Coordinates of C-alpha atoms in Angstrom, one line a residue:
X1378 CA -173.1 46.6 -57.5
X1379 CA -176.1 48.0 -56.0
X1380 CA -179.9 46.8 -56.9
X1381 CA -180.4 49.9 -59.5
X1382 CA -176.8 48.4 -61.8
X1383 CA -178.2 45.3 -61.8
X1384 CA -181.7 45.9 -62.8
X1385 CA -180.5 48.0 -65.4
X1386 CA -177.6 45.6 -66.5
X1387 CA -180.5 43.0 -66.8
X1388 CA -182.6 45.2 -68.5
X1389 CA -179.8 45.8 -71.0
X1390 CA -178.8 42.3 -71.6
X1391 CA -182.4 40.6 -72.2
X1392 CA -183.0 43.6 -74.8
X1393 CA -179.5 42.5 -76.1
X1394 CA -180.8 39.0 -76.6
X1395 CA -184.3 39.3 -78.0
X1396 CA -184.0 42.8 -80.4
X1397 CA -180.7 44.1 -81.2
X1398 CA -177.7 43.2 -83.4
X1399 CA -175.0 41.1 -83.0
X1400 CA -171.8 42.1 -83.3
X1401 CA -169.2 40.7 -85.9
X1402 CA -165.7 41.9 -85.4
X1403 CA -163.0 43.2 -88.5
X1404 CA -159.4 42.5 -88.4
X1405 CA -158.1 44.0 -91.5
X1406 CA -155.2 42.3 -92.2
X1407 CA -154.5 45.4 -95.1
X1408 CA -155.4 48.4 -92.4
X1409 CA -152.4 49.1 -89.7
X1410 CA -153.6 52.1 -87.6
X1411 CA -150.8 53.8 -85.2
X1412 CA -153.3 53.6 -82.2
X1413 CA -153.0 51.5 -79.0
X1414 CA -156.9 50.9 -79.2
X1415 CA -159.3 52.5 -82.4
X1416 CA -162.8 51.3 -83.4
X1417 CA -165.0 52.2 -86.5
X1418 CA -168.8 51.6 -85.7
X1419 CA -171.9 52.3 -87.5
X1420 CA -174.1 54.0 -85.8
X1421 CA -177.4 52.6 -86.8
X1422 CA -176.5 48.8 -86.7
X1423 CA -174.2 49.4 -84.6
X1424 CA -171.9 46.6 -86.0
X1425 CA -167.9 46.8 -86.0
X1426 CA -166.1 47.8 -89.3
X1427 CA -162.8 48.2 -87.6
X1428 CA -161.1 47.4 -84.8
X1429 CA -158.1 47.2 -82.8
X1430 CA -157.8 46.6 -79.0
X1431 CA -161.5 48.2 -79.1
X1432 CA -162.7 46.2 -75.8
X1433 CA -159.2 47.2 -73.7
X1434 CA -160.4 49.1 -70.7
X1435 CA -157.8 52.3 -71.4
X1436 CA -157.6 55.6 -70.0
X1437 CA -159.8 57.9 -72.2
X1438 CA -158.9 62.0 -71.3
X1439 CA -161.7 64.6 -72.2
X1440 CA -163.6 62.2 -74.0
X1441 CA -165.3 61.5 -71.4
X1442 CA -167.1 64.9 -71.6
X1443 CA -169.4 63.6 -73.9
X1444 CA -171.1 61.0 -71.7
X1445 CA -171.3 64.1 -69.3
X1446 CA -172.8 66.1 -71.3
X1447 CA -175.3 62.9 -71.9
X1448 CA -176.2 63.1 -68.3
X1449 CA -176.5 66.7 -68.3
X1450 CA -178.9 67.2 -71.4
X1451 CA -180.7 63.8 -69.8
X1452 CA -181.1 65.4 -66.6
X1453 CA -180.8 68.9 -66.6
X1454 CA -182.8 72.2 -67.6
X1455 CA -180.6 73.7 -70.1
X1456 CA -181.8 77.3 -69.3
X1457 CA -180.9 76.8 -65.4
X1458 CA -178.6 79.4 -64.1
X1459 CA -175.4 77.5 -62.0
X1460 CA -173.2 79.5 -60.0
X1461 CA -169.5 79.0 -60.3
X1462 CA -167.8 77.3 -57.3
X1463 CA -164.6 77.8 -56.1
X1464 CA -163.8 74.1 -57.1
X1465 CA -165.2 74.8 -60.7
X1466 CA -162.9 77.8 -61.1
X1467 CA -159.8 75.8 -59.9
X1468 CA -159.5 73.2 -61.4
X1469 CA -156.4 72.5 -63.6
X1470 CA -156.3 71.5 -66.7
X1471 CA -157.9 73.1 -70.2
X1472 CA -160.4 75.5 -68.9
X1473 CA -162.8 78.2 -70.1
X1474 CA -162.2 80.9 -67.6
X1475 CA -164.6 80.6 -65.3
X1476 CA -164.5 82.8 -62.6
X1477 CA -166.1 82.2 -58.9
X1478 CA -169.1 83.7 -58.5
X1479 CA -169.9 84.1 -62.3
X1480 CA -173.4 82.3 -63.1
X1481 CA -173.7 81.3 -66.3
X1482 CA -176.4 78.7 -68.2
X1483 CA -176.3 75.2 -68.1
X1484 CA -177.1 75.5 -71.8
X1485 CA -173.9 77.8 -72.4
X1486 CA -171.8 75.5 -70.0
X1487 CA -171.9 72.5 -72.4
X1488 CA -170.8 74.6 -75.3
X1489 CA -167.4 75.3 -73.3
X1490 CA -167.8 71.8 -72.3
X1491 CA -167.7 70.3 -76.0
X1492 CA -165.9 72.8 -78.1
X1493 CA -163.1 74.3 -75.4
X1494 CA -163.2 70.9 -73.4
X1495 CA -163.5 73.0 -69.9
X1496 CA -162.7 71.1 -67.1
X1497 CA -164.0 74.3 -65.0
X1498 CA -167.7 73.8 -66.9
X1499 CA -167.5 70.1 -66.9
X1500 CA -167.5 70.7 -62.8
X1501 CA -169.9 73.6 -62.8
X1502 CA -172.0 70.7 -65.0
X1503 CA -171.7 68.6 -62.1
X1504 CA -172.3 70.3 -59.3
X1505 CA -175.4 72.5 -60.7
X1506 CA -177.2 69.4 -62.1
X1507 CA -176.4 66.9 -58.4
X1508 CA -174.8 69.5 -56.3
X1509 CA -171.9 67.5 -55.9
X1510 CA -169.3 65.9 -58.3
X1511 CA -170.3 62.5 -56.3
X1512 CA -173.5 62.8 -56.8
X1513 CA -173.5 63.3 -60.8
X1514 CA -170.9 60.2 -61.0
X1515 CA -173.7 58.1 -59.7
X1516 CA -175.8 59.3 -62.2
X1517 CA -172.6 58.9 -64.8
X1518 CA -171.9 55.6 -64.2
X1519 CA -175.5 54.4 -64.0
X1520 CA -176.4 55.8 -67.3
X1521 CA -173.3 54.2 -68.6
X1522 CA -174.6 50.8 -67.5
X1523 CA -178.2 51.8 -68.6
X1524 CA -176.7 52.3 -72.3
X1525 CA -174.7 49.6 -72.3
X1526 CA -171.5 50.7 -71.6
X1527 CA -170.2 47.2 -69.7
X1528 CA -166.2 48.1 -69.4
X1529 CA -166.5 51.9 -68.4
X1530 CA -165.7 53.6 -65.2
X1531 CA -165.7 57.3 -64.3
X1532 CA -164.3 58.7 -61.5
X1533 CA -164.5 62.6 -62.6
X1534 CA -167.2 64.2 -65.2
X1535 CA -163.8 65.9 -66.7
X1536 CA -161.4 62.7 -67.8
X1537 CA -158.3 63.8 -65.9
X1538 CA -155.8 60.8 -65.4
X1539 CA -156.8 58.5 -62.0
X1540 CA -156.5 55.0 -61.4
X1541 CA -160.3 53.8 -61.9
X1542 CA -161.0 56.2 -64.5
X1543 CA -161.5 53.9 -67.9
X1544 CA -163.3 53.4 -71.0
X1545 CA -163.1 51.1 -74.1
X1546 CA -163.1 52.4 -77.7
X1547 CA -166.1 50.3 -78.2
X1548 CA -167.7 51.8 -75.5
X1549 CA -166.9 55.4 -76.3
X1550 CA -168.2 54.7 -80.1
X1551 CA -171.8 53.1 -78.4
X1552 CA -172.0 56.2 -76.4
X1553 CA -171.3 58.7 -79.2
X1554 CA -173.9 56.9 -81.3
X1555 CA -176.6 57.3 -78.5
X1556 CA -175.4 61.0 -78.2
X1557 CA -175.8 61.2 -81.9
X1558 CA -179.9 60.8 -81.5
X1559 CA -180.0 64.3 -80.0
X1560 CA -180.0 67.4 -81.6
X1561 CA -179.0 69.7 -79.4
X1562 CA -175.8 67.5 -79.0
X1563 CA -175.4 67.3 -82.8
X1564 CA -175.4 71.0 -82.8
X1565 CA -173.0 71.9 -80.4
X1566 CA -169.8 69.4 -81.6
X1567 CA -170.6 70.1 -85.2
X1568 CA -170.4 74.0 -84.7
X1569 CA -166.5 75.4 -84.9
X1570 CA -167.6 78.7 -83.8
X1571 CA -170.3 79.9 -81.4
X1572 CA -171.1 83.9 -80.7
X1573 CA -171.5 85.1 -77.5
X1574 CA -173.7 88.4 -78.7
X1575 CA -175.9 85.9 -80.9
X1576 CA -176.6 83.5 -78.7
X1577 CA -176.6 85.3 -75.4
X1578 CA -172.9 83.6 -73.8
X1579 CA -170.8 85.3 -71.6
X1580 CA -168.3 84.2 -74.0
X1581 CA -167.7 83.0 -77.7
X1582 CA -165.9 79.8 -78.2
X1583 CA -163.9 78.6 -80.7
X1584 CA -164.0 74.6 -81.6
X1585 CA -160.6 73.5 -80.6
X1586 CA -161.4 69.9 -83.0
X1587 CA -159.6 70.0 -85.6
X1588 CA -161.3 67.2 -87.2
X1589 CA -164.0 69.2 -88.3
X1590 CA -161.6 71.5 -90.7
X1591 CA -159.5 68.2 -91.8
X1592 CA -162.1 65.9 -92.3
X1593 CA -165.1 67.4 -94.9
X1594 CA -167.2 64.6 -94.1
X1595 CA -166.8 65.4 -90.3
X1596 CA -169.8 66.2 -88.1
X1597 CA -167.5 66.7 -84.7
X1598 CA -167.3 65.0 -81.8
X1599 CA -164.8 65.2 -79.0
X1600 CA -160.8 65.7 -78.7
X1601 CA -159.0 64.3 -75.2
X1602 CA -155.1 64.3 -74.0
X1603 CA -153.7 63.8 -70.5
X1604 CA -150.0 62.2 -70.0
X1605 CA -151.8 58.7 -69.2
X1606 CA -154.2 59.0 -71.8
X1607 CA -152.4 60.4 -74.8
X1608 CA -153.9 62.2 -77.7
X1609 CA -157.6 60.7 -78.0
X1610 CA -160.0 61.3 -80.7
X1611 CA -163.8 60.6 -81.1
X1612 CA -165.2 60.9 -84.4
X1613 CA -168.7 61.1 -86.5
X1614 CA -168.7 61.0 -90.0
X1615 CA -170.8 60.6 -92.7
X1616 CA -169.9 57.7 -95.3
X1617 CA -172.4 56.9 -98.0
X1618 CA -175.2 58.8 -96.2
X1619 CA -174.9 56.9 -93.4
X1620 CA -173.6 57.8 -89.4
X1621 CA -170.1 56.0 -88.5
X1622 CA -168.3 56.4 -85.0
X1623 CA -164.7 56.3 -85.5
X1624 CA -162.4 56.0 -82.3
X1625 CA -158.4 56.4 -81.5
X1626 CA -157.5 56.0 -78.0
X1627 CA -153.6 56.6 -77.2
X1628 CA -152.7 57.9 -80.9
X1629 CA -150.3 60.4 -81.4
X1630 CA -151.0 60.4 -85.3
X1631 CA -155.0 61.0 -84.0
X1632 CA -156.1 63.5 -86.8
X1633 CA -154.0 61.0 -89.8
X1634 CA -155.2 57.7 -88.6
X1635 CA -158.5 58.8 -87.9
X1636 CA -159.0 59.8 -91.6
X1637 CA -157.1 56.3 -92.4
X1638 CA -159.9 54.5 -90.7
X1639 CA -162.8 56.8 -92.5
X1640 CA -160.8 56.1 -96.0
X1641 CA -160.8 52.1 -95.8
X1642 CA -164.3 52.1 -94.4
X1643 CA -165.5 54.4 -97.5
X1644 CA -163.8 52.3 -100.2
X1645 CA -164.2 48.7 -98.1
X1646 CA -167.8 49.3 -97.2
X1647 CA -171.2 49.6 -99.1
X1648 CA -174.8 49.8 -97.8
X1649 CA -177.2 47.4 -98.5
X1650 CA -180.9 47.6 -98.0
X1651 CA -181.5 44.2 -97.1
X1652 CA -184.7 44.5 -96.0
X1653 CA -187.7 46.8 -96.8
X1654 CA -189.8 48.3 -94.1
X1655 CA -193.5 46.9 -94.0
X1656 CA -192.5 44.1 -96.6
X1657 CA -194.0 40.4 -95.5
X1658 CA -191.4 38.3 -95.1
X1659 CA -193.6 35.2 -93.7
X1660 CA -196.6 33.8 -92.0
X1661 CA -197.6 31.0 -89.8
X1662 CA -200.9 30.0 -88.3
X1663 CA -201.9 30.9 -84.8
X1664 CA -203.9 28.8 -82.2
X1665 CA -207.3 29.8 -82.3
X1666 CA -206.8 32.7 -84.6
X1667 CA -209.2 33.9 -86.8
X1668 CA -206.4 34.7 -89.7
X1669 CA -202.6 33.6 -89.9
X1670 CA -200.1 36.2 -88.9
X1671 CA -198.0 37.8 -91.3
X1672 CA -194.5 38.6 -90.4
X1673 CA -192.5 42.7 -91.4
X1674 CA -190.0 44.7 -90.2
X1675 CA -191.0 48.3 -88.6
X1676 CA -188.1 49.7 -90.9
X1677 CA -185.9 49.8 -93.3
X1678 CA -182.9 47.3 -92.6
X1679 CA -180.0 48.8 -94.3
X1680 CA -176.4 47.2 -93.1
X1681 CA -172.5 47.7 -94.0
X1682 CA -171.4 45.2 -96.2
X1683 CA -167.5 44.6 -97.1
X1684 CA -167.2 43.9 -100.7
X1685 CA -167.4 40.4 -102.4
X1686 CA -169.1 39.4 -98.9
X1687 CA -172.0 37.0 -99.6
X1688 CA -175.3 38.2 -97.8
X1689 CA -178.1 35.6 -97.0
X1690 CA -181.1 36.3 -95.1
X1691 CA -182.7 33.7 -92.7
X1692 CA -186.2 34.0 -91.4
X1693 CA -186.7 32.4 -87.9
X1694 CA -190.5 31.6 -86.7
X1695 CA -191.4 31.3 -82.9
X1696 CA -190.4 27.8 -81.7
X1697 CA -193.5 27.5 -79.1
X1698 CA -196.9 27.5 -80.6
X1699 CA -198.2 31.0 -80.8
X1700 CA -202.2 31.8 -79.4
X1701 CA -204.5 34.5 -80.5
X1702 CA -204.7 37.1 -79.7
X1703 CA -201.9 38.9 -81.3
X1704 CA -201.3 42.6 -81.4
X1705 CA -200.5 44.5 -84.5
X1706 CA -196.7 45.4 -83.8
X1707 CA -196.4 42.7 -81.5
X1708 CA -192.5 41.0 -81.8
X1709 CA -193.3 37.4 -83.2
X1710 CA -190.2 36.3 -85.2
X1711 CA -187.1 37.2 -86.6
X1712 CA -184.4 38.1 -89.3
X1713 CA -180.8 36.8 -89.1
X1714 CA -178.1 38.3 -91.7
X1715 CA -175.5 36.2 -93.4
X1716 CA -172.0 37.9 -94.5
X1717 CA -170.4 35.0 -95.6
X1718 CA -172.1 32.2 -93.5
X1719 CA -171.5 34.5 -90.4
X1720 CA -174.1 35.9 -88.3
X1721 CA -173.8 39.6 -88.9
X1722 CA -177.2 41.3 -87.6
X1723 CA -180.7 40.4 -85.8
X1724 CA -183.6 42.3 -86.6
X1725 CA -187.1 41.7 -84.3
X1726 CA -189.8 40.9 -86.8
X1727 CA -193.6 42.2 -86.0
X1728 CA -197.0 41.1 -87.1
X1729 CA -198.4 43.3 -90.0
X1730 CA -202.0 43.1 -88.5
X1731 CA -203.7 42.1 -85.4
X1732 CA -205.0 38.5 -85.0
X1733 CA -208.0 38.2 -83.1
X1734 CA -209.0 35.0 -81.3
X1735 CA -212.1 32.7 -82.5
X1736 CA -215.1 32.6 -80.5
X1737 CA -216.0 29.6 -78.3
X1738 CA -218.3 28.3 -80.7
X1739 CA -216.2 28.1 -83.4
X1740 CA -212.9 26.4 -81.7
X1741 CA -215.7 24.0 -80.2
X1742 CA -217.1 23.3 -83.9
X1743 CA -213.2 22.8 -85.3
X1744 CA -212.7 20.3 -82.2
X1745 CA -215.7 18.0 -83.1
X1746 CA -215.0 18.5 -86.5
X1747 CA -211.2 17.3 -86.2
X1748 CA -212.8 14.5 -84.1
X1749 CA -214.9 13.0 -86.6
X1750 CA -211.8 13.7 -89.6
X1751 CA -209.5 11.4 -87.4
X1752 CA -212.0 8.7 -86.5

């Protein structure tokens, strides 16, 4: 692991620890899903509604295209012209016809990447962005660590089957809900068909996800199937307003047990607004502050809740002393969620206003002053 993984593994885990949620996993006893591994998420909390096998290391096809296009919107100018290779226009597999020679848009590239699944663009990706397939796998597998993606390996930008070429289904459904923060990436896998006179392509493509014409509620993301793999299927829906990642690694079934998943999550599930943004949920006094601090959320903390479960809110203060000065927005507590005496989310809690520190006279005067109180 060289010194850039571990910095950003660090990184990852401390942020883990002080700011994000916790996850608690579902086993529903009354859901059987014909999937060797399958994960709902939600993509805001990012807390686990379903699961099965979801943190199995497992071969995971094409999608894999979707944490290459990641890189490639991260990294890339999507107006740069790339030159096809003779190694792009080879390759085997589902392809967009790329032809050696042909130059073509990075921008264009990702649509054939994302609705035809071209393993031909996915290498074109590469190799325009790094100039070598080697090179953009470094820059694959050290975003994946970056985002958090602690059981993935990739091996190719394109998913074909090889030996340490993995994923998890939780892993996949963290990475789709990153890739959900972007527009441009929005707009591509919810599209089902593209014009090449309208949007200045070479080609049109047609969205080969079927998802998005079963599903209403569907807003893409990415299909995948290689012998190894099986039929894969990464999913973003909307249920009750809100984002949910849903996840079928190795499922024949993919397009009926995805919509399984999305049905027991819509009748099973509700959200909550547990906490409002800006609302005061505490105070405390601060050494040598003018004021005591008061304690909010920057936003509105809205949660998946399974019905009947019991939600109970728990407000946890610093346990060192705090000192003035404190900046508005600084982190200086936080709020733990109850589902049925379970931790189910963290939330980092911020002061509402800045405290400033007491002049010299003052904490000199309150010194003397507790003095002659004790004595």
């Amino acid at each position: 692991m060289t010194k850039k993984f571990k910095v950003y593994l660090s990184l990852f885990l401390s942020m883990v620890l002080l700011f994000t949620s916790f996850v608690q996993n579902v086993y529903a006893d009354d859901l059987y899903v014909n999937a060797v591994s399958a994960i709902a998420l939600d993509c805001d909390t990012k807390l686990v509604l379903y699961q099965k096998n979801a943190y199995t290391p497992i071969e995971i096809a094409s999608t894999t295209k979707i944490i290459t296009a990641l890189v490639a919107i991260k990294s890339g100018d999507l107006n740069k012209k790339i030159t096809i290779s003779k190694k792009a226009a080879t390759i085997r597999g589902s392809e967009i016809g790329l032809k050696e020679g042909e130059v073509i848009t990075l921008r264009e590239l990702l649509y054939g990447l994302l609705l035809r699944s071209g393993n031909d663009a996915a290498i074109a990706i590469a190799e325009g962005i790094s100039g070598s397939v080697d090179e953009f796998l470094k820059l694959m597998n050290e975003y994946a660590l970056e985002v958090g993606l602690l059981n993935s390996h990739f091996e190719s930008p394109h998913g074909l089957d090889s030996s340490k070429h993995y994923s998890t289904a939780y892993d996949l459904a963290l990475i789709t809900a990153k890739a959900k923060e972007i527009k441009f990436f929005n707009d591509i896998v919810g599209s089902k068909d593209i014009s090449a006179t309208e949007n200045n392509f070479s080609r049109s493509y047609h969205n080969i996800n079927k998802i998005l014409y079963l599903l209403p509620n569907s807003t893409g993301v990415k299909t995948g199937f290689t012998g190894k793999a099986g039929k894969c299927l990464v999913t973003s829906v909307k249920i009750h307003g809100r984002d949910v990642i849903i996840v079928t690694l190795n499922c024949t079934p993919r397009w009926k047990e995805t919509e399984k998943i999305n049905n027991y999550v819509d009748k099973n599930y509700k959200y909550n607004k547990i906490i409002g943004k800006g609302n005061v949920l505490g105070s405390f006094n601060i050494k040598n502050g003018v004021s005591k601090v008061e304690m909010i959320s920057k936003r509105d903390i809205i949660v998946p809740v399974k019905n009947n479960q019991k939600i109970e809110v728990k407000i946890k203060k610093p346990l060192y002393e705090a000192s003035a000065p404190v900046r508005c927005g600084e982190n200086i507590g936080r709020a733990d969620i109850y589902a049925d005496n379970k931790l189910l989310f963290t939330e980092a809690l911020v002061s509402k206003q800045a405290v400033y520190k007491k002049n010299n006279f003052k904490i000199n005067f309150e010194k003397i002053k507790n003095l002659i109180v004790k004595y």
